[in-house]
mmCIF file of C-alpha atoms in Angstrom:
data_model
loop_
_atom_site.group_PDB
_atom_site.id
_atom_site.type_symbol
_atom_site.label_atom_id
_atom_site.label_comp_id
_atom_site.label_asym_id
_atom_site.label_seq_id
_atom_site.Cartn_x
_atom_site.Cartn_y
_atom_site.Cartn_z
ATOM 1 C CA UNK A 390 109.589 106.693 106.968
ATOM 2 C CA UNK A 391 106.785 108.945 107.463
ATOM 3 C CA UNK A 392 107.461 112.531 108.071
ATOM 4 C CA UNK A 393 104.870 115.110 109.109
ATOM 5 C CA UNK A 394 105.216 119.027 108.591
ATOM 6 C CA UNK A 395 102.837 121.630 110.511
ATOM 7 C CA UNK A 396 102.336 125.188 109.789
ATOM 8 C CA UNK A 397 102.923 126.943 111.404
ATOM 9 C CA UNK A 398 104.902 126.577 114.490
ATOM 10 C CA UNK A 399 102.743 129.316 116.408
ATOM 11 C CA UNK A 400 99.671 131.595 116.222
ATOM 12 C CA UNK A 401 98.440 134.109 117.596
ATOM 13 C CA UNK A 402 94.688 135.722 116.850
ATOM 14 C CA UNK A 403 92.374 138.004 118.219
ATOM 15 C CA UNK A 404 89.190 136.135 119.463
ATOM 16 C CA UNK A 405 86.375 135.567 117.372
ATOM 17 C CA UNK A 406 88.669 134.878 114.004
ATOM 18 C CA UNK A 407 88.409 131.624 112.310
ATOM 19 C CA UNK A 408 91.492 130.492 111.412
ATOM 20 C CA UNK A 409 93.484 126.823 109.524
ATOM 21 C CA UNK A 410 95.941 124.889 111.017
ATOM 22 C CA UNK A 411 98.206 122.830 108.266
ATOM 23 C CA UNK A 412 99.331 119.311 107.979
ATOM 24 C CA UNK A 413 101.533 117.748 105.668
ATOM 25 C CA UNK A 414 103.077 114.127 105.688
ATOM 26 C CA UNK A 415 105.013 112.277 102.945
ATOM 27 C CA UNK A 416 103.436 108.972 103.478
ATOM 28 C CA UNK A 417 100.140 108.718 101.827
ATOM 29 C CA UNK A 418 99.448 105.217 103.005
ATOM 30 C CA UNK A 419 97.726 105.873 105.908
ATOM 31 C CA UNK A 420 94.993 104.109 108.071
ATOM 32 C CA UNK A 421 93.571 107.261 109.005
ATOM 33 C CA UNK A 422 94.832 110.343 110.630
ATOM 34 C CA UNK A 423 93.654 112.417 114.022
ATOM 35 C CA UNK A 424 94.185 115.724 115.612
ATOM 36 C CA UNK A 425 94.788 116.167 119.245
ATOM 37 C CA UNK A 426 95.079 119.219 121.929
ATOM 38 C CA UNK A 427 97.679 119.699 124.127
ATOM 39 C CA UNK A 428 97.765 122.304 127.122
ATOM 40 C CA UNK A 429 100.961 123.317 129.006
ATOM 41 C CA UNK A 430 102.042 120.035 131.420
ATOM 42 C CA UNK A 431 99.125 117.795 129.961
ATOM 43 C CA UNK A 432 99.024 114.933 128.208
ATOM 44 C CA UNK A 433 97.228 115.063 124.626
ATOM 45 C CA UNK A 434 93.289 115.112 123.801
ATOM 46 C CA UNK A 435 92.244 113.226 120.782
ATOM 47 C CA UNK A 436 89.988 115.937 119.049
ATOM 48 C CA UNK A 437 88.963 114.541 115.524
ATOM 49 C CA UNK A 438 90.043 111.239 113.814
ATOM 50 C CA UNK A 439 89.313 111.029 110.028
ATOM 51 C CA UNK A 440 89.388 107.564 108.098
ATOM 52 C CA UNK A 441 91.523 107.158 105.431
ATOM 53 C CA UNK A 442 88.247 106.790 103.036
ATOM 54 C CA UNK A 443 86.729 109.822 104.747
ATOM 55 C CA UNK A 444 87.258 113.417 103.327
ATOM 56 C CA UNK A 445 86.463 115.224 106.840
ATOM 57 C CA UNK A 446 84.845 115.193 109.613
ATOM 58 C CA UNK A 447 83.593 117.538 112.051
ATOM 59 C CA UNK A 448 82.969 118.083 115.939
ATOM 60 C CA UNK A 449 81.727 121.135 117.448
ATOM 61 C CA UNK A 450 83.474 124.282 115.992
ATOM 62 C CA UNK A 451 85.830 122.538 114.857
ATOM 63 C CA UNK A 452 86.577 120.922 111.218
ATOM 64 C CA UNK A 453 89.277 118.569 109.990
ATOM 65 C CA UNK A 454 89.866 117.938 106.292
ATOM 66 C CA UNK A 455 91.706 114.771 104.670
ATOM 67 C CA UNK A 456 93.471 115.043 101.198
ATOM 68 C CA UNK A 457 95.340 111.608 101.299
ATOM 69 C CA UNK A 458 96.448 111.744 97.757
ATOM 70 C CA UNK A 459 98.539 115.039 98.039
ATOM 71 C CA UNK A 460 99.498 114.585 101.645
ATOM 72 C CA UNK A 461 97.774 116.745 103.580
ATOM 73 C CA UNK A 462 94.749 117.533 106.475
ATOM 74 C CA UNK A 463 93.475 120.941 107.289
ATOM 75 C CA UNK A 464 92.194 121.440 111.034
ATOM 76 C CA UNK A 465 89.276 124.526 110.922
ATOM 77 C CA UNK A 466 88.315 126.305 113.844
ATOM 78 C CA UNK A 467 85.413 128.665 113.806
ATOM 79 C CA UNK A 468 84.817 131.176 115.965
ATOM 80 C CA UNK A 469 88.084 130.824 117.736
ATOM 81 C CA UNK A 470 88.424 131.626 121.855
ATOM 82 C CA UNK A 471 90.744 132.418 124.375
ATOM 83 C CA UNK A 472 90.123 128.704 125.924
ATOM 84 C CA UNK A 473 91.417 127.299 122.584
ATOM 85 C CA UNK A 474 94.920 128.389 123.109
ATOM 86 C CA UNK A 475 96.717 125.016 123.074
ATOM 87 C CA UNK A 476 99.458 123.235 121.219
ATOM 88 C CA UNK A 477 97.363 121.493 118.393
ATOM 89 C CA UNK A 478 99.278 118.360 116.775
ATOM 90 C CA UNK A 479 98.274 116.044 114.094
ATOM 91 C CA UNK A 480 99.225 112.117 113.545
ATOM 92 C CA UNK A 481 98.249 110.171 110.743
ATOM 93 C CA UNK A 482 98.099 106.475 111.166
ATOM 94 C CA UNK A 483 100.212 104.079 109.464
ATOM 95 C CA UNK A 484 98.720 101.713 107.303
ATOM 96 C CA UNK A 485 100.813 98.633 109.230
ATOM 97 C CA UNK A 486 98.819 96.411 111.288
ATOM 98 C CA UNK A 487 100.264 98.471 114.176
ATOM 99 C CA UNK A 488 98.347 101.402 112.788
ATOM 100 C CA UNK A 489 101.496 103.460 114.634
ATOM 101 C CA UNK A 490 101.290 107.255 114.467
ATOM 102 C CA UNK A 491 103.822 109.455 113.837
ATOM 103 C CA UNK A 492 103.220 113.347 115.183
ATOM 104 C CA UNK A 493 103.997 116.485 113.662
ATOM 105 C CA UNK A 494 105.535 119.120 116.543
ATOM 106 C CA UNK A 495 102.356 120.958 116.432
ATOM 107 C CA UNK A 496 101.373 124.170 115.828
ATOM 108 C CA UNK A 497 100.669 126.868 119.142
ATOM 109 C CA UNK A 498 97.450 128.527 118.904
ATOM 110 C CA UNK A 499 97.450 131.257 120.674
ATOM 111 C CA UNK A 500 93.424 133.224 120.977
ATOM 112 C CA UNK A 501 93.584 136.997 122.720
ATOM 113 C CA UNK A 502 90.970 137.798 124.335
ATOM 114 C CA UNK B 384 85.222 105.645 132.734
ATOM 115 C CA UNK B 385 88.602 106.291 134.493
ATOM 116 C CA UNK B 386 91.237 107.582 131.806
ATOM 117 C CA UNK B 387 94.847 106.525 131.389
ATOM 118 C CA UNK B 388 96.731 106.749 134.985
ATOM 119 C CA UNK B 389 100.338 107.427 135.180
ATOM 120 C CA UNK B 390 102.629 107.869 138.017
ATOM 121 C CA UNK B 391 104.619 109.371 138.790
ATOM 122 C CA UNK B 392 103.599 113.047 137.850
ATOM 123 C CA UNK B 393 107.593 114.308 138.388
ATOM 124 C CA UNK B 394 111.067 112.653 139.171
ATOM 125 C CA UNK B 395 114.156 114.890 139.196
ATOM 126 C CA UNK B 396 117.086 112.156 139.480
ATOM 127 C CA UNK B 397 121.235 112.203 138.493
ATOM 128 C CA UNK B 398 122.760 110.907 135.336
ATOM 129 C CA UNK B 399 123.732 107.614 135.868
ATOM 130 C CA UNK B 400 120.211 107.074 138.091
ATOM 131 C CA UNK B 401 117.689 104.754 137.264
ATOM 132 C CA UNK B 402 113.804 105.574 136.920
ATOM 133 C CA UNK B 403 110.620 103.646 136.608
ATOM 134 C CA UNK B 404 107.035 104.865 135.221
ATOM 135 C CA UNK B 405 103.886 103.071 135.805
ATOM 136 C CA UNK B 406 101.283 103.077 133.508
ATOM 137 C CA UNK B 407 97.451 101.798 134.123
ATOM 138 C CA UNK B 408 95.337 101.942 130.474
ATOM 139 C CA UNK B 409 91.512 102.349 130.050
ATOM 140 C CA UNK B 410 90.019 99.077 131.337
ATOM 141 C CA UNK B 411 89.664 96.777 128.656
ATOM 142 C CA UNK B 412 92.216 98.402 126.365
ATOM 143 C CA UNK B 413 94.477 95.706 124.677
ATOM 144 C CA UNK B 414 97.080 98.376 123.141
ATOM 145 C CA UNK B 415 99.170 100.380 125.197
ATOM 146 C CA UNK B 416 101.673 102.790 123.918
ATOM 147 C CA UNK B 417 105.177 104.704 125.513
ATOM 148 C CA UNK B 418 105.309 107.928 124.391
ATOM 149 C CA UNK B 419 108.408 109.792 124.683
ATOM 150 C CA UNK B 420 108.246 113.872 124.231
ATOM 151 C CA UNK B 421 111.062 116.095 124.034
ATOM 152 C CA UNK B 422 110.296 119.770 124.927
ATOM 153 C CA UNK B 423 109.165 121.705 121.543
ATOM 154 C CA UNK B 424 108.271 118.194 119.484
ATOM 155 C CA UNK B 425 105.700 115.922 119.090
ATOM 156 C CA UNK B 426 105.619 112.621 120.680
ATOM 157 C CA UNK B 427 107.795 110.107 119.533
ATOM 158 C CA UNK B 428 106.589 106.719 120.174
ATOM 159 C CA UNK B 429 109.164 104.068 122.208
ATOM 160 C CA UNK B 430 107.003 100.699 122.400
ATOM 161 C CA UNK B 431 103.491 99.301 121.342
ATOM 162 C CA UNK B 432 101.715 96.358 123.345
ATOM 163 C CA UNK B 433 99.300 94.439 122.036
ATOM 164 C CA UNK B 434 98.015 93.063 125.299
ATOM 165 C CA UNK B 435 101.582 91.902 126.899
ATOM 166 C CA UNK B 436 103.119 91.122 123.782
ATOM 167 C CA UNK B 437 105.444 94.359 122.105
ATOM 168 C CA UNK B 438 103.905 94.980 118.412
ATOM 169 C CA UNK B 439 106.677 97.697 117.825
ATOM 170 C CA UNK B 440 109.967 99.084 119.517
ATOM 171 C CA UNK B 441 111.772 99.801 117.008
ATOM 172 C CA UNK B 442 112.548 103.404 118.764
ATOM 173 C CA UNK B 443 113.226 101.907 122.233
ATOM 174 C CA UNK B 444 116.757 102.662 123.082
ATOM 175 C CA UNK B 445 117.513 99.114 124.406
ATOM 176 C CA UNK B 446 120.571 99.564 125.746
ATOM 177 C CA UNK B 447 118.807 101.748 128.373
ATOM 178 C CA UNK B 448 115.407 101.350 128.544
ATOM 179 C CA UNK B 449 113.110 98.729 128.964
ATOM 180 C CA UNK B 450 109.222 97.886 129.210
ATOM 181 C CA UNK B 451 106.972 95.170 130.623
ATOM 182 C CA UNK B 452 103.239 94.736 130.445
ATOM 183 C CA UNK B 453 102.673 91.811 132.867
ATOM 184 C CA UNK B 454 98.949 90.043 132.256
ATOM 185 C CA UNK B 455 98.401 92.370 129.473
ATOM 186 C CA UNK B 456 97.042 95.562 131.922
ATOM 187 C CA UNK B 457 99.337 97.621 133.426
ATOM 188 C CA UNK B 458 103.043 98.829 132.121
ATOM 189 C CA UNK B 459 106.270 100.055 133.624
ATOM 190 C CA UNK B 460 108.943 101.950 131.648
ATOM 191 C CA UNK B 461 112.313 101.822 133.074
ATOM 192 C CA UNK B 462 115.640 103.503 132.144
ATOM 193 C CA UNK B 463 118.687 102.550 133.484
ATOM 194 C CA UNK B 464 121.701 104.476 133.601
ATOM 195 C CA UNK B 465 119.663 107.919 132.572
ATOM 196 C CA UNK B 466 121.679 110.244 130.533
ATOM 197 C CA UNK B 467 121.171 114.234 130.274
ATOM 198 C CA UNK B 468 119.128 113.872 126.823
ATOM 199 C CA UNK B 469 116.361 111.289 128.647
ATOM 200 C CA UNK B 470 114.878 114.526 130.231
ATOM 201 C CA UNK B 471 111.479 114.995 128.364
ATOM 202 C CA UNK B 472 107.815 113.394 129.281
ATOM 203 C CA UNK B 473 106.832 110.118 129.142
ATOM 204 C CA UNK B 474 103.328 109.648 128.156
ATOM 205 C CA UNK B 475 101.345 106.343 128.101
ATOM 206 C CA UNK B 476 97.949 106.059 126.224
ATOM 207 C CA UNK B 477 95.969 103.218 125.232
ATOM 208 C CA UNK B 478 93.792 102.212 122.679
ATOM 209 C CA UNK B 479 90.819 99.588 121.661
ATOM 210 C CA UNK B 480 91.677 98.922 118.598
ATOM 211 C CA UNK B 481 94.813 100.029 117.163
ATOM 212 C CA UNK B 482 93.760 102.296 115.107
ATOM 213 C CA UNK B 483 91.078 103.995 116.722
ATOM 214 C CA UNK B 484 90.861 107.061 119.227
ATOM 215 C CA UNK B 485 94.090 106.923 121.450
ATOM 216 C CA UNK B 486 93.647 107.790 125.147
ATOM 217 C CA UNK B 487 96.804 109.710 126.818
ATOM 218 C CA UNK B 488 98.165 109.884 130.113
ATOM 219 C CA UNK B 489 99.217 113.407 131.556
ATOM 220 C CA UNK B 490 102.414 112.010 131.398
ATOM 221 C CA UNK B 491 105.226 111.695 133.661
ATOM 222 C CA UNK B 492 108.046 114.362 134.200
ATOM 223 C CA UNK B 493 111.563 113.593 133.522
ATOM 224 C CA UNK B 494 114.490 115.811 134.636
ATOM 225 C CA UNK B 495 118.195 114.431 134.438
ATOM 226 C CA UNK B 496 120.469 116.551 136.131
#
């Protein structure tokens, strides 16, 4: 059964501070595996999805790395701002037809202004 | 494109009550998902369609809750008796594929009092 580990459970930074957001699962057989955003009483925003043969991939400011072999995906945010405060969760994909996902409880960013 | 539509937004009902959530995917997405999120955790997924047939609900307390997908569109979610511990958000997404970029729902509020 997968399991999936973030780190850390919150964060707070001054703006303007680039800062990692950490991802572990114990499952490396996985289709591929995506980050999402969620704000307070919304539903989730898929942000970056990264095949399994891929090693990142990158949108914006923002960068997500893929180390399948050791379990883990990095999410990179440059630059950060006060409008990226959010709950940020990742989900890698089962390698199952299905493809199910299986979150972590996400990590709260938190960006002063 | 119209996103995933869910309704409704909040439902505040007794233990022992029974609840229904309607779901409408993108157009032309074949997978629909039943999220369920407890404050504080990630989403926690109760059944996967694969047009109207259920690829996955392993996590579905049956003895409660049940799903439909009539004509392989739209969804309903329905628990009946509710218990204190079903209080959390129900989110729907879809997809086209499985596998690729999921599409949430702002979900639908559940308080069991």
């Amino acid at each position: 059964k997968q399991e999936v580990t973030q780190i850390p459970a919150a964060l707070s930074v001054p703006e303007g501070e680039n800062l990692v957001l950490n991802c572990s699962f114990t499952d490396s057989a996985i289709y591929n595996l995506q980050w999402f955003r969620q704000d307070p009483g919304k539903g989730l925003t898929s942000l970056l999805l990264i095949q399994s043969s891929q090693r990142e991939q990158t949108s914006g400011r923002l960068n997500a790395s893929l180390d399948k072999s050791s379990g883990r995906s990095t999410l990179y945010i440059a630059a950060s701002q006060p409008g990226d405060s959010a709950t940020y969760l990742c989900a890698p994909g089962g390698s199952g037809s299905a493809r199910q996902l299986t979150f972590g409880s996400g990590t709260q960013l938190t960006v002063l202004p | 494109e119209a996103g995933v539509a869910q309704s409704p937004r909040y439902k505040i009902i007794e233990k022992r009550q029974s609840v229904a959530f309607w779901c409408n995917p993108i157009s032309g997405h074949a997978t629909l998902y039943w999220y369920q999120q407890i404050l504080g955790q990630g989403p926690k997924l109760l059944i996967q369609f694969q047009n109207n047939g259920v690829v996955d609900d392993s996590q579905l307390p049956k003895d409660r809750f049940s799903a439909e997908r009539l004509k392989g569109v739209d969804s309903t979610l329905k628990i009946q008796p509710a218990k204190l511990e079903d209080s959390a958000v129900y989110l729907c997404a879809s997809s086209s594929p499985p596998g690729n970029t999921i599409y949430f729902g702002e979900g639908s509020w559940l308080t069991v009092v």
